[in-house]
PDB file of C-alpha atoms in Angstrom:
ATOM      1  CA  MET A   1       8.402 -17.376   8.777  1.00 50.00           C
ATOM      2  CA  ASN A   2      10.414 -14.721   6.906  1.00 59.00           C
ATOM      3  CA  THR A   3       7.284 -12.604   6.518  1.00 67.00           C
ATOM      4  CA  ALA A   4       6.532 -12.864  10.222  1.00 69.00           C
ATOM      5  CA  LEU A   5      10.104 -11.905  11.120  1.00 75.00           C
ATOM      6  CA  GLY A   6       9.988  -8.929   8.754  1.00 77.00           C
ATOM      7  CA  PHE A   7       6.716  -7.736  10.233  1.00 83.00           C
ATOM      8  CA  GLY A   8       8.132  -8.182  13.729  1.00 86.00           C
ATOM      9  CA  TYR A   9      11.124  -5.995  12.874  1.00 89.00           C
ATOM     10  CA  VAL A  10       8.893  -3.278  11.419  1.00 90.00           C
ATOM     11  CA  ALA A  11       6.496  -3.475  14.375  1.00 92.00           C
ATOM     12  CA  PHE A  12       9.444  -3.114  16.763  1.00 93.00           C
ATOM     13  CA  ILE A  13      10.637  -0.010  14.906  1.00 94.00           C
ATOM     14  CA  ILE A  14       7.142   1.504  15.119  1.00 96.00           C
ATOM     15  CA  TYR A  15       7.041   0.786  18.847  1.00 94.00           C
ATOM     16  CA  LEU A  16      10.414   2.462  19.347  1.00 94.00           C
ATOM     17  CA  ALA A  17       9.310   5.416  17.211  1.00 95.00           C
ATOM     18  CA  ASN A  18       6.391   5.912  19.587  1.00 96.00           C
ATOM     19  CA  LEU A  19       8.839   5.861  22.496  1.00 95.00           C
ATOM     20  CA  VAL A  20      10.961   8.494  20.748  1.00 94.00           C
ATOM     21  CA  LEU A  21       7.897  10.734  20.401  1.00 93.00           C
ATOM     22  CA  LEU A  22       7.213  10.196  24.100  1.00 93.00           C
ATOM     23  CA  GLY A  23      10.819  11.023  24.958  1.00 89.00           C
ATOM     24  CA  GLY A  24      11.762   7.521  26.075  1.00 83.00           C
ATOM     25  CA  PHE A  25      14.217   6.440  23.355  1.00 85.00           C
ATOM     26  CA  ARG A  26      17.110   7.977  21.422  1.00 89.00           C
ATOM     27  CA  VAL A  27      16.171   8.895  17.863  1.00 92.00           C
ATOM     28  CA  GLU A  28      19.727   8.329  16.584  1.00 91.00           C
ATOM     29  CA  LEU A  29      19.552   4.608  17.403  1.00 91.00           C
ATOM     30  CA  LEU A  30      16.260   4.277  15.577  1.00 94.00           C
ATOM     31  CA  ARG A  31      17.670   5.990  12.493  1.00 94.00           C
ATOM     32  CA  TRP A  32      20.372   3.312  12.380  1.00 94.00           C
ATOM     33  CA  MET A  33      17.692   0.614  12.495  1.00 93.00           C
ATOM     34  CA  LEU A  34      15.912   2.259   9.570  1.00 95.00           C
ATOM     35  CA  LEU A  35      19.217   2.489   7.740  1.00 95.00           C
ATOM     36  CA  GLY A  36      19.489  -1.278   8.099  1.00 93.00           C
ATOM     37  CA  LEU A  37      16.304  -1.634   6.044  1.00 93.00           C
ATOM     38  CA  CYS A  38      17.765   0.697   3.422  1.00 95.00           C
ATOM     39  CA  LEU A  39      20.926  -1.423   3.189  1.00 95.00           C
ATOM     40  CA  LEU A  40      18.862  -4.602   2.899  1.00 93.00           C
ATOM     41  CA  LEU A  41      16.872  -2.997   0.083  1.00 94.00           C
ATOM     42  CA  GLY A  42      20.092  -2.137  -1.748  1.00 94.00           C
ATOM     43  CA  MET A  43      21.265  -5.753  -1.435  1.00 94.00           C
ATOM     44  CA  ILE A  44      17.939  -6.945  -2.858  1.00 92.00           C
ATOM     45  CA  GLY A  45      18.447  -4.626  -5.829  1.00 91.00           C
ATOM     46  CA  LEU A  46      21.902  -6.074  -6.491  1.00 90.00           C
ATOM     47  CA  SER A  47      20.537  -9.617  -6.223  1.00 89.00           C
ATOM     48  CA  VAL A  48      18.072  -8.847  -9.026  1.00 86.00           C
ATOM     49  CA  LEU A  49      21.024  -7.941 -11.245  1.00 81.00           C
ATOM     50  CA  GLN A  50      22.804 -11.191 -10.363  1.00 78.00           C
ATOM     51  CA  GLU A  51      19.772 -13.365 -11.118  1.00 68.00           C
ATOM     52  CA  ALA A  52      19.096 -11.936 -14.583  1.00 61.00           C
ATOM     53  CA  GLY A  53      21.197  -9.791 -16.888  1.00 64.00           C
ATOM     54  CA  SER A  54      18.508  -8.505 -19.258  1.00 76.00           C
ATOM     55  CA  ALA A  55      17.959  -4.810 -19.901  1.00 81.00           C
ATOM     56  CA  VAL A  56      14.741  -4.915 -17.876  1.00 80.00           C
ATOM     57  CA  ALA A  57      16.526  -6.604 -14.970  1.00 84.00           C
ATOM     58  CA  ILE A  58      19.274  -3.977 -15.068  1.00 87.00           C
ATOM     59  CA  LEU A  59      16.690  -1.177 -15.038  1.00 89.00           C
ATOM     60  CA  THR A  60      14.827  -2.858 -12.175  1.00 89.00           C
ATOM     61  CA  SER A  61      18.041  -3.302 -10.195  1.00 91.00           C
ATOM     62  CA  VAL A  62      19.034   0.336 -10.684  1.00 92.00           C
ATOM     63  CA  THR A  63      15.541   1.463  -9.664  1.00 93.00           C
ATOM     64  CA  ILE A  64      15.660  -0.561  -6.438  1.00 94.00           C
ATOM     65  CA  VAL A  65      19.175   0.617  -5.549  1.00 94.00           C
ATOM     66  CA  LEU A  66      18.210   4.248  -6.185  1.00 96.00           C
ATOM     67  CA  GLY A  67      15.123   3.683  -4.048  1.00 95.00           C
ATOM     68  CA  ALA A  68      17.337   2.353  -1.255  1.00 96.00           C
ATOM     69  CA  VAL A  69      19.549   5.446  -1.535  1.00 96.00           C
ATOM     70  CA  THR A  70      16.456   7.669  -1.421  1.00 96.00           C
ATOM     71  CA  ALA A  71      15.201   5.889   1.694  1.00 96.00           C
ATOM     72  CA  GLY A  72      18.626   6.382   3.263  1.00 96.00           C
ATOM     73  CA  MET A  73      18.549  10.097   2.407  1.00 96.00           C
ATOM     74  CA  PHE A  74      15.179  10.456   4.137  1.00 96.00           C
ATOM     75  CA  THR A  75      16.576   8.615   7.138  1.00 96.00           C
ATOM     76  CA  LEU A  76      19.779  10.615   7.608  1.00 94.00           C
ATOM     77  CA  HIS A  77      19.456  13.876   5.633  1.00 94.00           C
ATOM     78  CA  ALA A  78      17.180  16.517   7.168  1.00 95.00           C
ATOM     79  CA  PRO A  79      17.125  18.802   4.039  1.00 96.00           C
ATOM     80  CA  THR A  80      15.646  15.925   2.010  1.00 96.00           C
ATOM     81  CA  ARG A  81      12.795  15.577   4.499  1.00 96.00           C
ATOM     82  CA  GLN A  82      12.294  19.348   4.557  1.00 96.00           C
ATOM     83  CA  GLN A  83      12.081  19.421   0.751  1.00 96.00           C
ATOM     84  CA  LEU A  84       9.245  16.919   0.866  1.00 96.00           C
ATOM     85  CA  ARG A  85       7.414  19.199   3.298  1.00 96.00           C
ATOM     86  CA  ARG A  86       7.611  22.024   0.730  1.00 95.00           C
ATOM     87  CA  TRP A  87       6.146  19.777  -1.965  1.00 95.00           C
ATOM     88  CA  LEU A  88       3.183  18.578   0.085  1.00 96.00           C
ATOM     89  CA  PRO A  89      -0.094  20.508   0.397  1.00 94.00           C
ATOM     90  CA  ALA A  90      -0.538  22.804   3.384  1.00 93.00           C
ATOM     91  CA  ARG A  91      -3.238  20.581   4.907  1.00 94.00           C
ATOM     92  CA  ALA A  92      -0.862  17.582   5.063  1.00 97.00           C
ATOM     93  CA  THR A  93       0.420  17.045   8.603  1.00 97.00           C
ATOM     94  CA  TYR A  94       3.837  15.691   7.564  1.00 97.00           C
ATOM     95  CA  GLN A  95       6.609  16.806   9.917  1.00 96.00           C
ATOM     96  CA  PRO A  96      10.210  16.513   8.636  1.00 96.00           C
ATOM     97  CA  ASP A  97      11.540  15.942  12.151  1.00 94.00           C
ATOM     98  CA  SER A  98       9.043  13.185  13.036  1.00 96.00           C
ATOM     99  CA  ILE A  99      10.792   9.821  13.143  1.00 96.00           C
ATOM    100  CA  MET A 100       7.392   8.145  12.720  1.00 97.00           C
ATOM    101  CA  HIS A 101       6.801   9.961   9.426  1.00 97.00           C
ATOM    102  CA  THR A 102      10.319   9.093   8.298  1.00 97.00           C
ATOM    103  CA  ALA A 103       9.728   5.443   9.180  1.00 96.00           C
ATOM    104  CA  ALA A 104       6.505   5.473   7.124  1.00 96.00           C
ATOM    105  CA  ILE A 105       8.399   6.678   4.049  1.00 96.00           C
ATOM    106  CA  VAL A 106      11.093   4.019   4.472  1.00 96.00           C
ATOM    107  CA  PHE A 107       8.516   1.260   4.980  1.00 95.00           C
ATOM    108  CA  ILE A 108       6.501   2.226   1.895  1.00 94.00           C
ATOM    109  CA  LEU A 109       9.611   2.456  -0.289  1.00 94.00           C
ATOM    110  CA  PHE A 110      10.756  -0.920   1.003  1.00 94.00           C
ATOM    111  CA  GLN A 111       7.375  -2.535   0.316  1.00 91.00           C
ATOM    112  CA  VAL A 112       7.069  -1.095  -3.191  1.00 90.00           C
ATOM    113  CA  LEU A 113      10.614  -1.958  -4.259  1.00 92.00           C
ATOM    114  CA  PHE A 114      10.612  -5.380  -2.615  1.00 90.00           C
ATOM    115  CA  THR A 115       7.424  -6.204  -4.532  1.00 86.00           C
ATOM    116  CA  LEU A 116       9.107  -4.928  -7.698  1.00 87.00           C
ATOM    117  CA  ALA A 117      12.026  -7.284  -7.060  1.00 88.00           C
ATOM    118  CA  ILE A 118       9.682 -10.247  -6.620  1.00 84.00           C
ATOM    119  CA  PHE A 119       7.875  -9.229  -9.799  1.00 82.00           C
ATOM    120  CA  GLN A 120      11.132  -9.211 -11.772  1.00 83.00           C
ATOM    121  CA  LEU A 121      12.585 -12.385 -10.275  1.00 82.00           C
ATOM    122  CA  SER A 122       9.367 -14.333 -10.889  1.00 79.00           C
ATOM    123  CA  GLY A 123       9.395 -13.461 -14.594  1.00 76.00           C
ATOM    124  CA  GLY A 124       7.031 -10.509 -14.832  1.00 72.00           C
ATOM    125  CA  GLN A 125       3.255 -10.600 -14.682  1.00 68.00           C
ATOM    126  CA  ALA A 126       2.938 -13.962 -16.434  1.00 68.00           C
ATOM    127  CA  GLY A 127       5.581 -15.535 -14.190  1.00 72.00           C
ATOM    128  CA  LEU A 128       3.987 -14.076 -11.081  1.00 70.00           C
ATOM    129  CA  ALA A 129       0.593 -15.386 -12.172  1.00 67.00           C
ATOM    130  CA  GLU A 130       2.075 -18.864 -12.652  1.00 71.00           C
ATOM    131  CA  MET A 131       3.753 -18.713  -9.250  1.00 72.00           C
ATOM    132  CA  ILE A 132       0.473 -17.685  -7.601  1.00 69.00           C
ATOM    133  CA  ALA A 133      -1.419 -20.381  -9.495  1.00 66.00           C
ATOM    134  CA  ASN A 134       1.039 -23.014  -8.257  1.00 73.00           C
ATOM    135  CA  ASN A 135       0.962 -21.664  -4.699  1.00 74.00           C
ATOM    136  CA  PRO A 136      -2.434 -19.970  -4.357  1.00 68.00           C
ATOM    137  CA  PRO A 137      -3.030 -17.697  -1.368  1.00 70.00           C
ATOM    138  CA  THR A 138      -5.345 -18.978   1.327  1.00 75.00           C
ATOM    139  CA  VAL A 139      -8.027 -17.247   3.347  1.00 77.00           C
ATOM    140  CA  ALA A 140      -5.535 -17.151   6.207  1.00 82.00           C
ATOM    141  CA  ASP A 141      -3.099 -15.247   3.945  1.00 82.00           C
ATOM    142  CA  SER A 142      -5.775 -12.644   3.180  1.00 85.00           C
ATOM    143  CA  ILE A 143      -6.614 -12.226   6.844  1.00 89.00           C
ATOM    144  CA  PHE A 144      -2.929 -11.983   7.788  1.00 90.00           C
ATOM    145  CA  SER A 145      -2.247  -9.331   5.151  1.00 90.00           C
ATOM    146  CA  GLY A 146      -5.240  -7.229   6.190  1.00 93.00           C
ATOM    147  CA  ALA A 147      -4.333  -7.611   9.856  1.00 94.00           C
ATOM    148  CA  VAL A 148      -0.724  -6.537   9.232  1.00 93.00           C
ATOM    149  CA  TYR A 149      -1.833  -3.360   7.444  1.00 95.00           C
ATOM    150  CA  THR A 150      -4.312  -2.602  10.212  1.00 97.00           C
ATOM    151  CA  LEU A 151      -1.777  -3.185  13.001  1.00 95.00           C
ATOM    152  CA  LEU A 152       0.791  -1.007  11.214  1.00 95.00           C
ATOM    153  CA  ALA A 153      -1.779   1.787  11.033  1.00 97.00           C
ATOM    154  CA  LEU A 154      -2.721   1.419  14.701  1.00 97.00           C
ATOM    155  CA  GLY A 155       0.909   1.393  15.760  1.00 96.00           C
ATOM    156  CA  GLY A 156       1.778   4.305  13.511  1.00 97.00           C
ATOM    157  CA  VAL A 157      -0.827   6.591  15.048  1.00 97.00           C
ATOM    158  CA  GLY A 158       0.202   5.532  18.546  1.00 96.00           C
ATOM    159  CA  PHE A 159      -2.775   3.494  19.699  1.00 97.00           C
ATOM    160  CA  TYR A 160      -2.556   2.835  23.437  1.00 93.00           C
ATOM    161  CA  LEU A 161       0.857   4.522  23.677  1.00 94.00           C
ATOM    162  CA  ARG A 162       0.026   8.051  22.505  1.00 95.00           C
ATOM    163  CA  ARG A 163      -3.700   7.947  21.771  1.00 96.00           C
ATOM    164  CA  SER A 164      -6.752   6.451  23.445  1.00 96.00           C
ATOM    165  CA  MET A 165      -9.229   4.315  21.509  1.00 96.00           C
ATOM    166  CA  PRO A 166     -11.584   7.247  20.672  1.00 96.00           C
ATOM    167  CA  GLU A 167      -8.608   9.418  19.663  1.00 97.00           C
ATOM    168  CA  THR A 168      -7.216   6.606  17.494  1.00 98.00           C
ATOM    169  CA  LEU A 169     -10.531   6.023  15.717  1.00 97.00           C
ATOM    170  CA  HIS A 170     -10.888   9.743  15.018  1.00 97.00           C
ATOM    171  CA  ARG A 171      -7.288  10.035  13.787  1.00 97.00           C
ATOM    172  CA  LEU A 172      -7.870   7.140  11.370  1.00 98.00           C
ATOM    173  CA  GLY A 173     -11.125   8.636  10.113  1.00 97.00           C
ATOM    174  CA  LEU A 174     -13.183   5.792  11.555  1.00 97.00           C
ATOM    175  CA  ASP A 175     -15.919   8.045  12.886  1.00 95.00           C
ATOM    176  CA  ARG A 176     -19.568   7.085  12.758  1.00 93.00           C
ATOM    177  CA  LEU A 177     -20.967   7.078   9.215  1.00 94.00           C
ATOM    178  CA  SER A 178     -24.321   8.649   8.405  1.00 95.00           C
ATOM    179  CA  PRO A 179     -26.875   6.678   6.329  1.00 95.00           C
ATOM    180  CA  THR A 180     -26.494   9.197   3.507  1.00 96.00           C
ATOM    181  CA  ALA A 181     -22.723   8.804   3.474  1.00 96.00           C
ATOM    182  CA  ALA A 182     -23.104   5.000   3.486  1.00 97.00           C
ATOM    183  CA  LEU A 183     -25.363   5.160   0.429  1.00 97.00           C
ATOM    184  CA  ILE A 184     -22.874   7.426  -1.321  1.00 97.00           C
ATOM    185  CA  ALA A 185     -20.095   4.937  -0.517  1.00 97.00           C
ATOM    186  CA  VAL A 186     -22.141   2.082  -2.002  1.00 97.00           C
ATOM    187  CA  GLY A 187     -22.814   4.169  -5.105  1.00 97.00           C
ATOM    188  CA  ALA A 188     -19.113   5.008  -5.387  1.00 97.00           C
ATOM    189  CA  GLY A 189     -18.178   1.325  -5.223  1.00 96.00           C
ATOM    190  CA  LEU A 190     -20.658   0.465  -7.965  1.00 96.00           C
ATOM    191  CA  LEU A 191     -19.512   3.417 -10.066  1.00 96.00           C
ATOM    192  CA  MET A 192     -15.873   2.363  -9.733  1.00 95.00           C
ATOM    193  CA  GLN A 193     -16.801  -1.109 -10.952  1.00 93.00           C
ATOM    194  CA  VAL A 194     -18.637   0.299 -13.975  1.00 94.00           C
ATOM    195  CA  ALA A 195     -15.709   2.610 -14.692  1.00 93.00           C
ATOM    196  CA  SER A 196     -13.366  -0.392 -14.478  1.00 89.00           C
ATOM    197  CA  LEU A 197     -15.378  -2.268 -17.104  1.00 87.00           C
ATOM    198  CA  VAL A 198     -15.439   0.771 -19.392  1.00 90.00           C
ATOM    199  CA  PHE A 199     -11.707   1.316 -18.880  1.00 87.00           C
ATOM    200  CA  THR A 200     -11.014  -2.343 -19.746  1.00 81.00           C
ATOM    201  CA  ALA A 201     -13.193  -2.160 -22.859  1.00 83.00           C
ATOM    202  CA  LEU A 202     -11.370   0.946 -24.093  1.00 83.00           C
ATOM    203  CA  TRP A 203      -8.005  -0.652 -23.427  1.00 77.00           C
ATOM    204  CA  VAL A 204      -8.990  -3.822 -25.332  1.00 74.00           C
ATOM    205  CA  SER A 205     -10.146  -1.747 -28.304  1.00 77.00           C
ATOM    206  CA  MET A 206      -6.791   0.051 -28.536  1.00 73.00           C
ATOM    207  CA  THR A 207      -4.403  -2.837 -27.796  1.00 68.00           C
ATOM    208  CA  PRO A 208      -3.157  -5.622 -30.099  1.00 69.00           C
ATOM    209  CA  PRO A 209      -5.093  -8.874 -29.475  1.00 72.00           C
ATOM    210  CA  ASP A 210      -1.977 -10.892 -28.560  1.00 66.00           C
ATOM    211  CA  VAL A 211      -1.016  -8.342 -25.881  1.00 61.00           C
ATOM    212  CA  VAL A 212      -4.582  -8.337 -24.540  1.00 60.00           C
ATOM    213  CA  ALA A 213      -4.658 -12.130 -24.367  1.00 63.00           C
ATOM    214  CA  GLN A 214      -1.328 -12.292 -22.518  1.00 59.00           C
ATOM    215  CA  GLN A 215      -2.185  -9.617 -19.942  1.00 61.00           C
ATOM    216  CA  GLN A 216      -5.737 -10.846 -19.380  1.00 62.00           C
ATOM    217  CA  ALA A 217      -4.517 -14.417 -18.871  1.00 58.00           C
ATOM    218  CA  ALA A 218      -2.002 -13.237 -16.286  1.00 59.00           C
ATOM    219  CA  GLY A 219      -4.487 -10.921 -14.585  1.00 60.00           C
ATOM    220  CA  ASN A 220      -7.157 -13.611 -14.440  1.00 61.00           C
ATOM    221  CA  ALA A 221      -4.723 -16.096 -12.926  1.00 60.00           C
ATOM    222  CA  ILE A 222      -3.870 -13.626 -10.169  1.00 59.00           C
ATOM    223  CA  ALA A 223      -7.539 -12.822  -9.517  1.00 61.00           C
ATOM    224  CA  LEU A 224      -8.720 -16.438  -9.636  1.00 59.00           C
ATOM    225  CA  ALA A 225      -6.108 -17.383  -7.042  1.00 57.00           C
ATOM    226  CA  SER A 226      -8.082 -15.273  -4.566  1.00 59.00           C
ATOM    227  CA  VAL A 227     -11.531 -16.728  -5.188  1.00 61.00           C
ATOM    228  CA  GLY A 228     -13.363 -19.891  -4.333  1.00 63.00           C
ATOM    229  CA  SER A 229     -16.531 -20.102  -2.285  1.00 72.00           C
ATOM    230  CA  LEU A 230     -18.647 -17.062  -1.517  1.00 77.00           C
ATOM    231  CA  TRP A 231     -17.187 -16.936   1.999  1.00 80.00           C
ATOM    232  CA  THR A 232     -13.663 -16.942   0.574  1.00 84.00           C
ATOM    233  CA  ILE A 233     -14.563 -14.063  -1.718  1.00 86.00           C
ATOM    234  CA  LEU A 234     -16.183 -12.105   1.119  1.00 89.00           C
ATOM    235  CA  ILE A 235     -13.170 -12.579   3.396  1.00 90.00           C
ATOM    236  CA  SER A 236     -10.622 -11.759   0.685  1.00 89.00           C
ATOM    237  CA  ALA A 237     -12.542  -8.655  -0.404  1.00 91.00           C
ATOM    238  CA  GLY A 238     -13.081  -7.505   3.173  1.00 94.00           C
ATOM    239  CA  ALA A 239      -9.556  -8.115   4.428  1.00 94.00           C
ATOM    240  CA  ALA A 240      -8.007  -6.156   1.558  1.00 92.00           C
ATOM    241  CA  ALA A 241     -10.489  -3.297   1.815  1.00 96.00           C
ATOM    242  CA  ILE A 242     -10.212  -2.902   5.587  1.00 97.00           C
ATOM    243  CA  GLY A 243      -6.435  -3.264   5.816  1.00 96.00           C
ATOM    244  CA  GLU A 244      -5.557  -1.076   2.826  1.00 96.00           C
ATOM    245  CA  GLU A 245      -8.028   1.686   3.636  1.00 98.00           C
ATOM    246  CA  ILE A 246      -7.121   1.946   7.309  1.00 98.00           C
ATOM    247  CA  LEU A 247      -3.430   2.117   6.427  1.00 97.00           C
ATOM    248  CA  PHE A 248      -3.416   4.267   3.289  1.00 98.00           C
ATOM    249  CA  ARG A 249      -6.488   6.466   3.604  1.00 97.00           C
ATOM    250  CA  GLY A 250      -6.785   6.352   7.378  1.00 98.00           C
ATOM    251  CA  ALA A 251      -3.201   6.617   8.620  1.00 97.00           C
ATOM    252  CA  LEU A 252      -1.088   7.889   5.700  1.00 98.00           C
ATOM    253  CA  GLN A 253      -3.307  10.269   3.739  1.00 98.00           C
ATOM    254  CA  PRO A 254      -3.658  12.948   6.454  1.00 98.00           C
ATOM    255  CA  VAL A 255       0.145  12.993   6.742  1.00 98.00           C
ATOM    256  CA  PHE A 256       1.200  12.872   3.078  1.00 97.00           C
ATOM    257  CA  GLY A 257      -1.821  14.268   1.263  1.00 97.00           C
ATOM    258  CA  LEU A 258      -4.074  12.776  -1.407  1.00 97.00           C
ATOM    259  CA  ALA A 259      -1.646  12.783  -4.353  1.00 96.00           C
ATOM    260  CA  LEU A 260       1.367  11.169  -2.674  1.00 96.00           C
ATOM    261  CA  THR A 261      -0.763   8.622  -0.813  1.00 97.00           C
ATOM    262  CA  THR A 262      -2.429   7.651  -4.101  1.00 96.00           C
ATOM    263  CA  LEU A 263       1.017   7.077  -5.619  1.00 94.00           C
ATOM    264  CA  MET A 264       1.987   4.950  -2.615  1.00 93.00           C
ATOM    265  CA  PHE A 265      -1.218   2.916  -2.920  1.00 94.00           C
ATOM    266  CA  THR A 266      -0.730   2.479  -6.666  1.00 92.00           C
ATOM    267  CA  PHE A 267       2.857   1.291  -6.601  1.00 87.00           C
ATOM    268  CA  VAL A 268       2.327  -1.087  -3.711  1.00 86.00           C
ATOM    269  CA  HIS A 269       0.393  -3.004  -6.409  1.00 81.00           C
ATOM    270  CA  THR A 270       3.608  -3.467  -8.414  1.00 67.00           C
ATOM    271  CA  GLN A 271       2.396  -6.916  -9.496  1.00 64.00           C
ATOM    272  CA  TYR A 272       0.261  -5.133 -12.099  1.00 69.00           C
ATOM    273  CA  LEU A 273       3.232  -3.495 -13.837  1.00 69.00           C
ATOM    274  CA  GLY A 274       2.873  -3.770 -17.592  1.00 65.00           C
ATOM    275  CA  SER A 275      -0.904  -3.894 -17.286  1.00 70.00           C
ATOM    276  CA  PRO A 276      -3.351  -0.993 -17.689  1.00 75.00           C
ATOM    277  CA  ALA A 277      -4.800  -2.131 -14.367  1.00 76.00           C
ATOM    278  CA  LEU A 278      -2.055  -0.107 -12.658  1.00 83.00           C
ATOM    279  CA  LEU A 279      -3.416   3.117 -14.138  1.00 86.00           C
ATOM    280  CA  TYR A 280      -6.922   2.250 -13.040  1.00 87.00           C
ATOM    281  CA  ILE A 281      -5.668   1.468  -9.522  1.00 91.00           C
ATOM    282  CA  ALA A 282      -4.301   5.029  -9.422  1.00 93.00           C
ATOM    283  CA  LEU A 283      -7.692   6.442 -10.434  1.00 94.00           C
ATOM    284  CA  MET A 284      -9.442   4.209  -7.925  1.00 95.00           C
ATOM    285  CA  GLY A 285      -7.006   5.267  -5.197  1.00 96.00           C
ATOM    286  CA  ALA A 286      -7.750   8.929  -5.904  1.00 97.00           C
ATOM    287  CA  ALA A 287     -11.500   8.255  -5.708  1.00 97.00           C
ATOM    288  CA  LEU A 288     -11.120   6.418  -2.412  1.00 98.00           C
ATOM    289  CA  GLY A 289      -8.967   9.265  -1.124  1.00 98.00           C
ATOM    290  CA  TRP A 290     -11.706  11.737  -2.006  1.00 97.00           C
ATOM    291  CA  LEU A 291     -14.208   9.603  -0.083  1.00 97.00           C
ATOM    292  CA  ARG A 292     -11.872   9.688   2.925  1.00 97.00           C
ATOM    293  CA  ILE A 293     -11.690  13.485   2.803  1.00 97.00           C
ATOM    294  CA  ARG A 294     -15.405  13.978   2.261  1.00 96.00           C
ATOM    295  CA  TYR A 295     -16.998  11.209   4.334  1.00 97.00           C
ATOM    296  CA  GLY A 296     -14.296   9.382   6.287  1.00 97.00           C
ATOM    297  CA  THR A 297     -12.389   6.109   6.082  1.00 98.00           C
ATOM    298  CA  ILE A 298     -15.419   3.871   6.662  1.00 98.00           C
ATOM    299  CA  ALA A 299     -16.958   5.204   3.447  1.00 98.00           C
ATOM    300  CA  ALA A 300     -13.744   4.338   1.589  1.00 98.00           C
ATOM    301  CA  ILE A 301     -13.777   0.840   3.126  1.00 98.00           C
ATOM    302  CA  ILE A 302     -17.364   0.232   1.967  1.00 98.00           C
ATOM    303  CA  ALA A 303     -16.636   1.382  -1.591  1.00 98.00           C
ATOM    304  CA  HIS A 304     -13.395  -0.613  -1.767  1.00 97.00           C
ATOM    305  CA  PHE A 305     -15.055  -3.734  -0.365  1.00 97.00           C
ATOM    306  CA  LEU A 306     -17.913  -3.554  -2.843  1.00 96.00           C
ATOM    307  CA  PHE A 307     -15.503  -3.066  -5.735  1.00 95.00           C
ATOM    308  CA  ASN A 308     -13.390  -6.046  -4.613  1.00 92.00           C
ATOM    309  CA  LEU A 309     -16.448  -8.201  -4.028  1.00 92.00           C
ATOM    310  CA  ILE A 310     -17.882  -7.663  -7.492  1.00 91.00           C
ATOM    311  CA  SER A 311     -14.480  -8.028  -9.187  1.00 87.00           C
ATOM    312  CA  LEU A 312     -13.742 -11.322  -7.447  1.00 86.00           C
ATOM    313  CA  GLN A 313     -17.253 -12.602  -8.094  1.00 85.00           C
ATOM    314  CA  ILE A 314     -16.889 -11.841 -11.794  1.00 82.00           C
ATOM    315  CA  ALA A 315     -13.500 -13.577 -11.818  1.00 74.00           C
ATOM    316  CA  SER A 316     -14.977 -16.631 -10.086  1.00 73.00           C
ATOM    317  CA  LEU A 317     -17.586 -16.894 -12.845  1.00 73.00           C
ATOM    318  CA  GLY A 318     -14.889 -16.809 -15.502  1.00 61.00           C
ATOM    319  CA  VAL A 319     -16.229 -13.561 -16.977  1.00 46.00           C
ATOM    320  CA  ALA A 320     -13.256 -11.299 -16.198  1.00 44.00           C
TER     321      ALA A 320
END
């Protein structure tokens, strides 16, 4: 219920942001609504400090509160938004005065830091893995998550309100894919899987066995919570690939550029903090971003889906 209410609030803000761009709503009122999210984020950061007084909890709390302040600066302080424009590449379409672009920054910061809070309050990676094992996600959860990301992307680019269906598909990079590009996407997905195995092998060779055992046990618990039958694996892999690629590579990357979008994609996966998997997610995000630039979002979806499918299948066999 809380998740649905949170998504409803965000969806309402996106709708109003579209109205602002169309000249039908006052931008000042919407900035106050975004500021409400920033204040909520600050309260979450303080709650982390109340729940646990360890050095890690203090650092996490400070990080979340500073993130809330940063989100507030983007909401209310035009020079902060203009500074970001100077840092981004010339091809990025980010506009400091666009309330939609400001809302995207606030939403991503909220998602990343909220996930960080959950990670800390659940006891780190091992605690999160135990929590997931006790309350495993369902196929419906995977579909809901993918649908939320997709709807956020559609709303963010103004589907129906500011863009027609063909315009929306083109804006999201969902243009028709050539057979050659499809084969390249399949090859990229396979290559990413091979690179993941090599990366894991190198990490194992350089890490103390007790640390490896702890992180692999936690990682496997998280992965195994998402697998079951072949249909479950297919749906979980597809929902994540479609939702994440349409949002991050399709909607956000043209606005914020490859580097910043890759950072956003990486730190949304805060549940992998403390694991080398987070570094590989960054490398994978950059590769998927390159596919988006070169061949479009559908190519990135295919590669991401194939990577997820093989990873979950390996986990289901107890090999991971």
